[in-house]
Structures are given as C-alpha cells and as structure tokens.
Amino acid sequence: MGSKKDSKSKINIPVQPVPEKRGYEFAGPIGAFGIVFGLPVLIYSFAFLCNDVSGCPAPSLLHPSTLTLDQLKKEVNWPEEGLSAFFDVQVTLWVLSYYLLSLFLYVFLPGQEVDGTVLACGGRLRYKFNAFNSAVTILSGCALGTYVYGADFVVWTFLWDNYLQVITANLAISSALAIFVYAKSFTVPAPGQLNPDLRQLAPGGHTGNVLYDFFIGRELNPRVRLPIPFVSEASRTIDIKSWFEMRPGLLGWIIMNLSNIARQYRTYGYVTDSIVISTFFQAFYVLDGLYMEPALLTTMDIIMDGFGYMLSFGDIVWVPFIYNFQTRYLAMFPFELGVKGILLVLSVTAAGYIIFRGANNQKNRFRTDPTDPRVSHIKYIKTSSGSKLMTSGWWGCARHINYLGDWTMSWSYSLPTGIAGFTIIESIDAATGAVHKQAVQTPETRGWGMIFTYFFLIYFGVLLIHRERRDEEKCKRKYGADWDRYTSLVRSRIIPGIY
C-alpha cells in the first residue's frame, strides 16, 4: 500500500528532460574571454579618459606621437596608491546595503504574482513583481533627502566621490554571483530524474567549455529560497535572473544620473536643459520597463538564456556605469541645448516612439483581436502551426521594425551632449591667488568626446542586430518553410529598404 501511495504522489512531479543544445555565440570561448576581461577595463577607461581634471578626452590622447605614460597618468588623475585605490571596504558595504534594501522591499512590499511560460519539463515557475513600487519607494527617499540637504545629499556626493570604488564593488558582486550560479548549476537534476523545483539547463549554456559556460550561463532560471516566515512562497523565492535584470542595476542607472545632476549643480550653481532632458528620457525608459515588469517573462533573456557572467555583469555593472555616461559628461561640461536643440531631441524621440509604440500596439491588437477595426485591414500569411504573420502595416515595413523605433528613441540620451569634447583650462585669480578651473570646448577637442557620449548608440545598435539575428534563427526553427515564404514578402529586417 505504501509503495502505491508513493507512486501516486510522484505522478505530478515533473521529470527532467534531456536538455536542448545550441551552438556558440559571441565568437565562442575567445569572445567570452574578451568580454569577461575586456569590458571591465573599458568601463574604468571611460571614467579616466573623460574626466574633470584635464578634459574629455584627456589632452595627450589627441597627440599620440608625444604621449607618455607619466603625462597620461597626471591628466587622468591616476591614484598614487595604484590599483589598491580602486577598492574600498566601506564603499562595498554601502553598495551591499543598497542591494539588501532592494531585497527587503521585494520580500515585504506587496506585488503581483504571475506564472511564467511553460518550461521544457512542462511546469511553470511562479514570479513576484513589485520592482516599480520598490523603485518609487527608494526614489521617494532620495527626493526627501534632496529636499532636506539639496545637492549635498549624501547619496549624491557618495556616488560621485567614490565612483571608481562603486564600480569595483558592483564588479565584485557580479563576479561572485556568476561563480555562485555556475557552481549551483551542477546540482540541476540529471535527465530522467524527478524535478520538483523545475530546474533546467539553458540550451546554450552546457557546451562543456568552462569559460564559455561560466560566461553565457549554465542554468536557465537559478533560484534561491530565503528562510523568511510569514510571507508567501513567491515572496521568499528569489529568481536570480529576473531579480537582477529589473532591480539594482536599472534603478542604479537612474540614481547615477541624479547624482550627476547634483554634481553639475554643486559645481556651476545651475542645472542645464541638456542634462535634464537626457535624464528624463532615460528615467522614463527605466520606469516604463519596471511598471511593465511582467512583460519580462516573454523575453529571450528569460525564455532561452542562462544566467551567467554575461547577464550578472551586464545587469549591475555595464548598464548603470555605461548608460549614465552622457549625464556624467554633462555634469562636467554644462552644455545648453537651447530651443532649437530641445526641439531636435524631441522630434527624434517622438519619431522613435511613434514607430516603437505603433508597431507593438499593432502586434498586440492583432494577436488579441484580429477583427479590431484598427488592425482588421492588416494582411497576413497563415503558417502550418496556425500562427498569423503580418505582411502589411508596421510589420510589413520590416520584420523587426520595433527595434528601429527602440534605437531611434535612444538617441535622446546622447543628442543632448551635442558635438561633445572639452578641455580644462586653469587660471589664477590675481587678487587671491586661487586656482580656477573651467571646462572649455576648443576646436581641437570638439567632436572627440563623442567617442564616450555616443558609444551607447553604437553598442545598442549592435545589440539589437544581434538580438534580431537570434529572433530570426528562432522563427526559422519554429515556422520552417513558412518563414521563408514570409521573408520573401517582408524583405527588410530592421530598416525598411536598407537592412
């Protein structure tokens, strides 16, 4: 009797399927090596080579024939202590306290609980979403602190004064996290074993190459359960991938921008229209994403990608410290857009938003109700699986027209920096002997700062093209010959008539 009861209790417990395999991406192990060890150097380089000590870029970079290491170190304010100055225990503890605050708010603030997509084993994971409420709570605290202390609020001064150490703290956290999930992935049940926790390996994360698997992520949805009583199972369960993708890094991006605004005010006594506009559009992008947090469950990151160094580094190091660089530049060089500049930025942003939102709304309406008068005129082909692929409207212009809108909107982050570049000129007050520094754009420096302030646009464009290629591969596998028929009708990938 006991054995029969046991067998019945196990009927509904999923069994681990044979994991799907996928080939290398990002140039395989060589690319993984370059990203793991190269991108941190790039982030530190941005902080040094575009600075408020000598200019953006550092003057010696414009005269490579006379460049010396000692002169460059002086211009970038290289710390006398060397690399040891990059790390500070107290700064790291404060950064960790920010993560703990975010974790506390996740657990104890109310949130929406949602089931994820069906996994290969047949089950669905449960998610809790309250990132928007958490962000509003933290930003409200920052607003209160700014109201009381102004631009000297300790969060703003701390982030600017300890910028290198804050980068290092987040880099250390991301590396430790990547090591943890890599080691934990080897406890995923083997194929054929019972799998009550719905754990599985990512299709591209178990190639057998240690460096590549560590980079790309072995486990699809690594999770930890906190020993916290009196809260729901979803509240005490941390889905590491979705939590890090939507919380500390994205909100940290906004906070870094606000710190840069405060720095500009402390230095110049005013705030420019350029830094306000750049910050506003970046904040809108983040808060919109946090508000629509459940939509994360339909993205490739959640459905297909494992969680490894690529995502841990990208979420909490790359995003806040590369994406904030436009406002960091403007904190050092207070560029004014003026009415014409503001209208240019708004026009480009509006065009991108019309494409992005128009395309996505059209897709959602067509999927939910094809008879809706707003989409009933749309032409389509029907696949053998029953799906309908639109061949007119926005999606008849290009197969991934929404990416064009997304990329065009992102110009609002960099355009406010103008034709970037400046140098720091020192002058001595004859009466007091005090040394004054002034950021001035010279013909020699004009345009060279764009290497830093427009880098995001290049990176984001490459990212979207890479994502589009992965989408194409996925659709080709799913629809087969129907996808070939569709692409013969809608030839452009992202930019109509060009790409």
Coordinates of C-alpha atoms in Angstrom, one line a residue:
M1 CA 0.0 0.0 0.0
G2 CA 2.8 2.4 0.9
S3 CA 4.6 1.9 -2.4
K4 CA 1.4 2.6 -4.3
K5 CA 0.7 5.8 -2.4
D6 CA 4.3 6.9 -3.0
S7 CA 4.0 6.3 -6.7
K8 CA 0.8 8.3 -6.9
S9 CA 2.3 11.2 -5.1
K10 CA 5.0 11.4 -7.7
I11 CA 2.8 11.3 -10.7
N12 CA 2.5 15.1 -10.9
I13 CA 6.2 15.8 -10.2
P14 CA 7.9 16.8 -13.5
V15 CA 10.8 14.7 -14.8
Q16 CA 14.0 16.5 -16.0
P17 CA 14.0 16.3 -19.9
V18 CA 17.1 15.9 -22.0
P19 CA 18.5 19.4 -22.2
E20 CA 18.4 21.1 -25.6
K21 CA 21.8 22.2 -27.0
R22 CA 22.7 25.2 -29.0
G23 CA 26.0 26.3 -30.6
Y24 CA 28.4 29.0 -29.6
E25 CA 27.5 32.7 -29.6
F26 CA 29.7 35.8 -29.2
A27 CA 32.5 34.1 -31.0
G28 CA 32.6 31.3 -28.6
P29 CA 35.3 30.9 -25.9
I30 CA 37.5 33.6 -27.5
G31 CA 34.7 36.1 -27.4
A32 CA 33.8 35.1 -23.8
F33 CA 37.4 35.7 -22.8
G34 CA 37.4 39.1 -24.4
I35 CA 34.1 40.2 -22.8
V36 CA 34.9 38.8 -19.3
F37 CA 38.3 40.5 -19.1
G38 CA 37.9 43.4 -21.6
L39 CA 34.7 45.1 -20.7
P40 CA 35.6 45.9 -17.1
V41 CA 38.8 47.6 -18.5
L42 CA 36.6 49.6 -20.9
I43 CA 34.4 50.9 -18.1
Y44 CA 37.3 52.0 -16.0
S45 CA 38.9 53.6 -19.1
F46 CA 35.8 55.7 -19.7
A47 CA 36.0 57.0 -16.1
F48 CA 39.6 58.0 -16.5
L49 CA 39.9 59.2 -20.1
C50 CA 36.9 61.5 -20.0
N51 CA 37.3 63.4 -16.7
D52 CA 37.0 66.8 -14.9
V53 CA 40.7 67.1 -14.3
S54 CA 42.1 67.6 -17.8
G55 CA 39.1 67.2 -20.1
C56 CA 37.3 64.8 -22.4
P57 CA 39.2 63.2 -23.9
A58 CA 42.4 63.6 -21.9
P59 CA 44.6 66.0 -23.9
S60 CA 47.5 63.6 -24.5
L61 CA 45.3 61.3 -26.4
L62 CA 45.0 63.9 -29.1
H63 CA 48.8 63.9 -29.6
P64 CA 49.7 60.2 -29.6
S65 CA 53.2 60.9 -31.0
T66 CA 54.2 62.7 -27.8
L67 CA 52.1 60.6 -25.5
T68 CA 53.9 59.4 -22.3
L69 CA 52.5 57.2 -19.6
D70 CA 53.5 59.6 -16.8
Q71 CA 51.8 62.5 -18.5
L72 CA 48.7 60.5 -19.1
K73 CA 48.5 59.4 -15.5
K74 CA 48.7 63.0 -14.4
E75 CA 45.9 64.0 -16.8
V76 CA 43.5 61.3 -15.8
N77 CA 44.3 61.7 -12.1
W78 CA 45.6 58.2 -11.7
P79 CA 45.6 57.4 -7.9
E80 CA 49.1 57.4 -6.3
E81 CA 48.2 54.2 -4.4
G82 CA 47.7 52.4 -7.8
L83 CA 45.2 49.7 -8.2
S84 CA 44.6 49.3 -4.5
A85 CA 42.7 52.6 -4.6
F86 CA 40.1 51.0 -6.8
F87 CA 38.6 49.0 -3.8
D88 CA 37.3 50.3 -0.5
V89 CA 35.7 48.0 2.1
Q90 CA 33.4 50.7 3.4
V91 CA 32.2 51.7 0.0
T92 CA 31.5 48.0 -0.8
L93 CA 29.5 47.6 2.4
W94 CA 27.3 50.6 1.5
V95 CA 26.7 49.2 -2.0
L96 CA 25.7 45.9 -0.5
S97 CA 23.3 47.8 1.8
Y98 CA 21.6 49.1 -1.3
Y99 CA 21.2 45.5 -2.6
L100 CA 19.8 44.5 0.8
L101 CA 17.3 47.3 0.8
S102 CA 16.1 46.3 -2.6
L103 CA 15.8 42.7 -1.4
F104 CA 13.9 43.8 1.7
L105 CA 11.4 45.8 -0.5
Y106 CA 11.0 42.8 -2.8
V107 CA 10.1 40.5 0.0
F108 CA 7.8 42.8 2.1
L109 CA 6.2 45.1 -0.4
P110 CA 3.0 43.8 -2.0
G111 CA 3.3 42.7 -5.6
Q112 CA 1.7 40.8 -8.5
E113 CA 2.3 37.1 -8.6
V114 CA 2.4 35.6 -12.1
D115 CA 3.1 32.2 -13.7
G116 CA 5.9 32.1 -16.2
T117 CA 5.9 30.4 -19.6
V118 CA 5.7 26.6 -19.9
L119 CA 9.2 25.0 -19.4
A120 CA 10.6 22.0 -21.3
C121 CA 9.7 19.9 -18.3
G122 CA 6.0 21.0 -18.5
G123 CA 5.8 23.1 -15.4
R124 CA 5.6 26.9 -14.8
L125 CA 7.7 28.9 -12.4
R126 CA 6.0 31.5 -10.2
Y127 CA 7.2 35.1 -10.1
K128 CA 6.6 38.0 -7.9
F129 CA 6.7 41.5 -9.4
N130 CA 6.9 44.8 -7.5
A131 CA 10.0 46.4 -9.0
F132 CA 8.1 49.6 -9.8
N133 CA 6.8 50.0 -6.2
S134 CA 10.3 49.3 -4.9
A135 CA 11.8 51.9 -7.2
V136 CA 9.2 54.6 -6.3
T137 CA 9.9 53.9 -2.6
I138 CA 13.7 54.3 -3.0
L139 CA 13.4 57.4 -5.2
S140 CA 11.0 59.0 -2.8
G141 CA 13.6 58.5 -0.1
C142 CA 16.2 60.2 -2.3
A143 CA 13.7 63.0 -3.1
L144 CA 13.2 63.6 0.6
G145 CA 17.0 63.6 1.2
T146 CA 17.5 66.1 -1.6
Y147 CA 14.7 68.3 -0.2
V148 CA 16.4 68.5 3.1
Y149 CA 20.1 68.6 2.1
G150 CA 19.9 69.8 -1.6
A151 CA 22.7 68.8 -3.9
D152 CA 24.8 67.9 -0.9
F153 CA 22.6 64.9 -0.1
V154 CA 25.0 62.1 1.0
V155 CA 23.9 59.7 -1.7
W156 CA 24.7 62.1 -4.5
T157 CA 28.1 63.1 -3.1
F158 CA 29.0 59.5 -2.2
L159 CA 28.4 58.2 -5.7
W160 CA 30.4 61.0 -7.4
D161 CA 33.3 61.0 -4.9
N162 CA 33.7 57.2 -4.8
Y163 CA 32.8 56.4 -8.5
L164 CA 35.8 54.0 -9.1
Q165 CA 35.2 52.2 -5.8
V166 CA 31.4 51.8 -6.5
I167 CA 32.3 50.3 -9.9
T168 CA 34.6 47.9 -8.3
A169 CA 32.1 46.9 -5.6
N170 CA 29.5 46.1 -8.3
L171 CA 32.1 44.3 -10.4
A172 CA 33.0 42.1 -7.3
I173 CA 29.3 41.4 -6.6
S174 CA 28.6 40.4 -10.2
S175 CA 31.7 38.1 -10.4
A176 CA 30.8 36.4 -7.1
L177 CA 27.2 36.0 -8.3
A178 CA 28.4 34.4 -11.6
I179 CA 30.6 32.0 -9.7
F180 CA 27.8 31.1 -7.4
V181 CA 25.2 30.3 -10.1
Y182 CA 27.8 28.4 -12.1
A183 CA 28.6 26.2 -9.2
K184 CA 25.0 25.8 -8.3
S185 CA 24.1 24.7 -11.9
F186 CA 25.8 21.4 -11.3
T187 CA 23.1 20.4 -8.9
V188 CA 20.4 20.5 -11.6
P189 CA 18.8 17.0 -11.8
A190 CA 20.1 14.8 -14.5
P191 CA 17.8 13.8 -17.4
G192 CA 15.1 11.3 -16.3
Q193 CA 15.3 12.3 -12.6
L194 CA 12.4 13.9 -10.7
N195 CA 12.5 17.7 -11.0
P196 CA 10.1 19.2 -8.4
D197 CA 11.8 22.6 -8.4
L198 CA 11.5 22.9 -12.3
R199 CA 15.3 23.5 -12.7
Q200 CA 16.9 23.0 -16.1
L201 CA 20.0 23.9 -18.1
A202 CA 19.9 26.7 -20.7
P203 CA 20.1 25.5 -24.3
G204 CA 23.4 27.3 -25.0
G205 CA 24.9 27.0 -21.5
H206 CA 26.3 23.5 -21.3
T207 CA 28.8 23.2 -24.1
G208 CA 31.5 21.7 -21.8
N209 CA 33.9 24.7 -22.2
V210 CA 34.2 26.1 -18.7
L211 CA 34.9 29.7 -19.6
Y212 CA 32.2 29.9 -22.1
D213 CA 29.6 28.2 -19.9
F214 CA 30.6 30.5 -17.0
F215 CA 30.1 33.5 -19.3
I216 CA 26.9 32.5 -21.0
G217 CA 25.2 30.8 -18.0
R218 CA 24.5 27.1 -17.5
E219 CA 21.2 27.2 -15.6
L220 CA 18.2 28.7 -17.2
N221 CA 16.4 30.0 -14.0
P222 CA 18.6 29.8 -11.0
R223 CA 16.7 30.5 -7.8
V224 CA 17.3 30.7 -4.0
R225 CA 14.7 30.5 -1.2
L226 CA 15.1 32.7 1.8
P227 CA 14.3 31.4 5.3
I228 CA 11.7 34.1 6.0
P229 CA 8.5 33.1 7.7
F230 CA 5.0 34.7 7.3
V231 CA 5.4 35.6 3.7
S232 CA 4.2 33.8 0.5
E233 CA 6.4 31.3 -1.3
A234 CA 6.8 33.7 -4.2
S235 CA 8.0 36.4 -1.8
R236 CA 10.7 34.3 -0.2
T237 CA 11.8 32.8 -3.6
I238 CA 14.3 34.9 -5.5
D239 CA 14.5 34.2 -9.2
I240 CA 18.1 35.5 -9.6
K241 CA 17.9 36.3 -13.3
S242 CA 14.7 38.3 -13.3
W243 CA 15.5 40.0 -10.0
F244 CA 18.9 41.3 -11.1
E245 CA 17.6 42.2 -14.6
M246 CA 14.9 44.5 -13.2
R247 CA 16.1 45.8 -9.9
P248 CA 19.5 47.1 -8.6
G249 CA 21.1 47.9 -12.0
L250 CA 18.2 49.6 -13.7
L251 CA 17.3 51.7 -10.7
G252 CA 21.0 52.3 -10.2
W253 CA 21.1 53.9 -13.7
I254 CA 18.6 56.5 -12.7
I255 CA 20.3 57.1 -9.3
M256 CA 23.7 57.6 -11.1
N257 CA 22.1 60.2 -13.4
L258 CA 20.5 62.1 -10.5
S259 CA 23.9 62.1 -8.8
N260 CA 25.4 63.6 -11.9
I261 CA 22.7 66.4 -11.9
A262 CA 23.6 67.2 -8.3
R263 CA 27.3 67.3 -9.2
Q264 CA 26.6 69.8 -12.0
Y265 CA 24.6 72.0 -9.6
R266 CA 27.3 71.9 -6.9
T267 CA 30.0 72.8 -9.5
Y268 CA 28.1 75.5 -11.5
G269 CA 25.2 76.6 -9.4
Y270 CA 22.6 75.7 -12.0
V271 CA 21.3 72.7 -14.0
T272 CA 21.3 72.7 -17.8
D273 CA 18.4 71.7 -20.1
S274 CA 20.6 69.0 -21.7
I275 CA 21.2 67.0 -18.5
V276 CA 17.5 67.3 -17.5
I277 CA 16.3 66.0 -20.9
S278 CA 18.8 63.2 -21.1
T279 CA 17.9 62.1 -17.5
F280 CA 14.2 62.4 -18.1
F281 CA 14.1 60.1 -21.2
Q282 CA 16.4 57.6 -19.5
A283 CA 14.2 57.6 -16.4
F284 CA 11.1 57.2 -18.5
Y285 CA 12.6 54.2 -20.2
V286 CA 13.5 52.5 -16.9
L287 CA 10.3 53.3 -15.0
D288 CA 8.2 52.2 -18.0
G289 CA 10.1 48.9 -18.0
L290 CA 9.6 48.5 -14.3
Y291 CA 5.9 49.2 -14.5
M292 CA 5.5 46.6 -17.3
E293 CA 7.7 44.1 -15.4
P294 CA 5.5 41.0 -16.1
A295 CA 6.3 41.5 -19.8
L296 CA 9.8 40.3 -19.0
L297 CA 8.5 36.8 -18.9
T298 CA 8.1 36.8 -22.7
T299 CA 11.7 38.0 -23.5
M300 CA 14.5 35.8 -24.8
D301 CA 16.5 36.6 -21.7
I302 CA 14.0 34.7 -19.6
I303 CA 12.9 32.0 -22.0
M304 CA 16.2 31.0 -23.6
D305 CA 19.3 32.5 -21.9
G306 CA 21.0 31.1 -18.9
F307 CA 22.2 33.3 -16.1
G308 CA 26.0 33.7 -16.0
Y309 CA 28.7 36.3 -16.0
M310 CA 27.2 38.0 -19.2
L311 CA 24.0 38.9 -17.5
S312 CA 25.3 39.5 -14.0
F313 CA 27.9 41.9 -15.3
G314 CA 25.5 43.4 -17.8
D315 CA 22.8 44.0 -15.3
I316 CA 24.7 45.6 -12.4
V317 CA 27.9 46.9 -14.0
W318 CA 27.5 47.6 -17.7
V319 CA 24.0 49.2 -17.5
P320 CA 24.5 51.7 -14.7
F321 CA 28.1 52.7 -15.5
I322 CA 28.0 52.9 -19.3
Y323 CA 24.4 54.1 -19.7
N324 CA 24.9 57.0 -17.3
F325 CA 27.9 58.4 -19.1
Q326 CA 26.0 61.0 -21.1
T327 CA 24.9 62.8 -17.9
R328 CA 28.3 62.2 -16.3
Y329 CA 29.8 64.1 -19.2
L330 CA 27.2 66.9 -18.9
A331 CA 27.9 67.2 -15.2
M332 CA 31.5 68.1 -16.2
F333 CA 30.6 70.2 -19.2
P334 CA 27.3 72.1 -18.8
F335 CA 26.2 72.2 -22.4
E336 CA 23.0 74.2 -23.1
L337 CA 20.7 72.9 -25.9
G338 CA 18.5 76.0 -26.3
V339 CA 15.1 75.9 -28.0
K340 CA 16.4 74.5 -31.4
G341 CA 18.3 71.8 -29.7
I342 CA 15.4 70.8 -27.5
L343 CA 13.1 70.6 -30.5
L344 CA 15.6 68.4 -32.4
V345 CA 15.9 66.0 -29.5
L346 CA 12.1 65.9 -29.0
S347 CA 11.5 65.4 -32.7
V348 CA 13.9 62.4 -33.0
T349 CA 12.5 60.9 -29.8
A350 CA 8.9 61.3 -31.0
A351 CA 9.6 59.6 -34.3
G352 CA 11.2 56.7 -32.5
Y353 CA 8.3 56.4 -30.0
I354 CA 5.7 56.5 -32.8
I355 CA 7.5 53.6 -34.6
F356 CA 8.1 51.6 -31.4
R357 CA 4.7 52.0 -29.7
G358 CA 2.8 51.9 -33.0
A359 CA 4.4 48.6 -34.0
N360 CA 4.0 47.0 -30.7
N361 CA 0.4 48.1 -30.2
Q362 CA -0.5 46.9 -33.7
K363 CA 1.1 43.5 -32.9
N364 CA -0.7 43.2 -29.6
R365 CA -4.1 44.2 -31.1
F366 CA -3.7 41.8 -34.0
R367 CA -2.9 38.9 -31.6
T368 CA -5.7 39.5 -29.2
D369 CA -8.5 40.6 -31.6
P370 CA -7.8 40.5 -35.4
T371 CA -11.3 41.9 -36.0
D372 CA -10.4 45.2 -34.2
P373 CA -11.1 48.0 -36.8
R374 CA -7.6 49.3 -36.1
V375 CA -6.0 46.1 -37.4
S376 CA -8.7 44.4 -39.5
H377 CA -7.1 45.7 -42.7
I378 CA -3.8 44.0 -42.0
K379 CA -2.7 41.4 -44.5
Y380 CA -1.0 38.2 -43.2
I381 CA 0.0 34.7 -44.1
K382 CA -1.1 31.7 -42.0
T383 CA 1.5 29.2 -41.0
S384 CA 1.1 25.4 -40.7
S385 CA 1.1 25.8 -36.9
G386 CA -1.9 28.2 -37.1
S387 CA 0.1 31.4 -36.4
K388 CA -0.5 34.5 -38.4
L389 CA 2.4 36.6 -39.6
M390 CA 1.6 40.2 -40.6
T391 CA 2.8 41.3 -44.0
S392 CA 1.4 44.9 -44.1
G393 CA 1.2 47.8 -41.7
W394 CA 4.2 48.4 -39.5
W395 CA 5.3 44.8 -39.7
G396 CA 5.1 44.9 -43.5
C397 CA 7.8 47.5 -43.5
A398 CA 10.4 45.4 -41.7
R399 CA 10.4 42.1 -39.7
H400 CA 11.7 43.8 -36.6
I401 CA 10.5 47.4 -37.1
N402 CA 10.1 47.9 -33.4
Y403 CA 13.9 47.7 -33.0
L404 CA 14.2 50.7 -35.3
G405 CA 11.9 52.7 -33.0
D406 CA 13.7 51.5 -29.9
W407 CA 17.1 52.5 -31.3
T408 CA 15.8 55.9 -32.6
M409 CA 14.4 56.7 -29.1
S410 CA 17.8 56.0 -27.5
W411 CA 19.2 59.0 -29.5
S412 CA 17.6 61.2 -26.9
Y413 CA 20.2 60.0 -24.4
S414 CA 23.2 61.1 -26.4
L415 CA 21.9 64.0 -28.6
P416 CA 21.8 66.4 -25.6
T417 CA 25.6 66.1 -25.3
G418 CA 25.9 67.8 -28.7
I419 CA 29.2 67.7 -30.6
A420 CA 31.0 66.6 -27.4
G421 CA 34.5 67.3 -26.2
F422 CA 36.2 69.8 -23.9
T423 CA 39.4 70.7 -22.1
I424 CA 40.0 72.0 -18.6
I425 CA 41.7 75.4 -18.5
E426 CA 43.3 76.6 -15.3
S427 CA 43.5 80.3 -14.4
I428 CA 44.9 82.1 -11.3
D429 CA 43.0 84.9 -9.6
A430 CA 45.5 87.8 -9.3
A431 CA 43.9 89.1 -6.2
T432 CA 43.6 85.9 -4.1
G433 CA 46.0 83.5 -5.9
A434 CA 43.2 80.9 -6.1
V435 CA 43.3 78.5 -9.0
H436 CA 40.1 78.3 -11.0
K437 CA 39.2 75.5 -13.5
Q438 CA 36.9 76.0 -16.4
A439 CA 35.6 73.4 -18.9
V440 CA 36.0 74.9 -22.4
Q441 CA 35.4 73.4 -25.8
T442 CA 38.2 74.1 -28.2
P443 CA 38.4 73.3 -32.0
E444 CA 40.9 70.6 -31.1
T445 CA 38.7 68.8 -28.6
R446 CA 35.4 69.4 -30.5
G447 CA 33.9 66.1 -31.5
W448 CA 36.4 63.8 -29.8
G449 CA 34.2 63.5 -26.7
M450 CA 31.5 61.8 -28.8
I451 CA 33.6 58.6 -28.6
F452 CA 32.3 58.4 -25.0
T453 CA 28.9 60.1 -25.1
Y454 CA 27.7 58.4 -28.3
F455 CA 29.3 55.0 -27.6
F456 CA 25.9 53.8 -26.2
L457 CA 24.2 54.3 -29.6
I458 CA 26.8 52.1 -31.3
Y459 CA 26.6 49.4 -28.7
F460 CA 22.8 49.5 -28.6
G461 CA 22.6 49.2 -32.4
V462 CA 24.9 46.2 -32.3
L463 CA 22.9 44.6 -29.5
L464 CA 19.7 45.0 -31.4
I465 CA 21.2 43.5 -34.6
H466 CA 22.5 40.5 -32.6
R467 CA 19.0 40.1 -31.0
E468 CA 17.4 40.3 -34.4
R469 CA 19.6 37.6 -35.7
R470 CA 18.7 35.4 -32.7
D471 CA 15.0 36.1 -33.3
E472 CA 15.4 35.1 -37.0
E473 CA 17.0 31.9 -36.0
K474 CA 14.3 31.1 -33.5
C475 CA 11.5 31.9 -36.0
K476 CA 13.2 29.8 -38.7
R477 CA 13.2 26.8 -36.4
K478 CA 9.6 27.4 -35.4
Y479 CA 8.0 28.1 -38.8
G480 CA 10.3 26.4 -41.3
A481 CA 9.2 26.9 -44.9
D482 CA 6.5 29.3 -43.8
W483 CA 9.2 31.6 -42.5
D484 CA 10.9 31.5 -45.9
R485 CA 7.6 32.5 -47.5
Y486 CA 7.2 35.3 -45.0
T487 CA 10.7 36.7 -45.5
S488 CA 10.2 36.7 -49.3
L489 CA 7.3 39.1 -48.7
V490 CA 8.8 41.2 -45.9
R491 CA 12.4 41.5 -47.1
S492 CA 13.8 44.2 -44.7
R493 CA 15.0 43.1 -41.2
I494 CA 15.0 46.4 -39.2
I495 CA 15.4 49.4 -41.5
P496 CA 13.0 49.4 -44.5
G497 CA 14.8 49.2 -47.8
I498 CA 18.2 49.4 -46.2
Y499 CA 18.7 46.4 -43.8

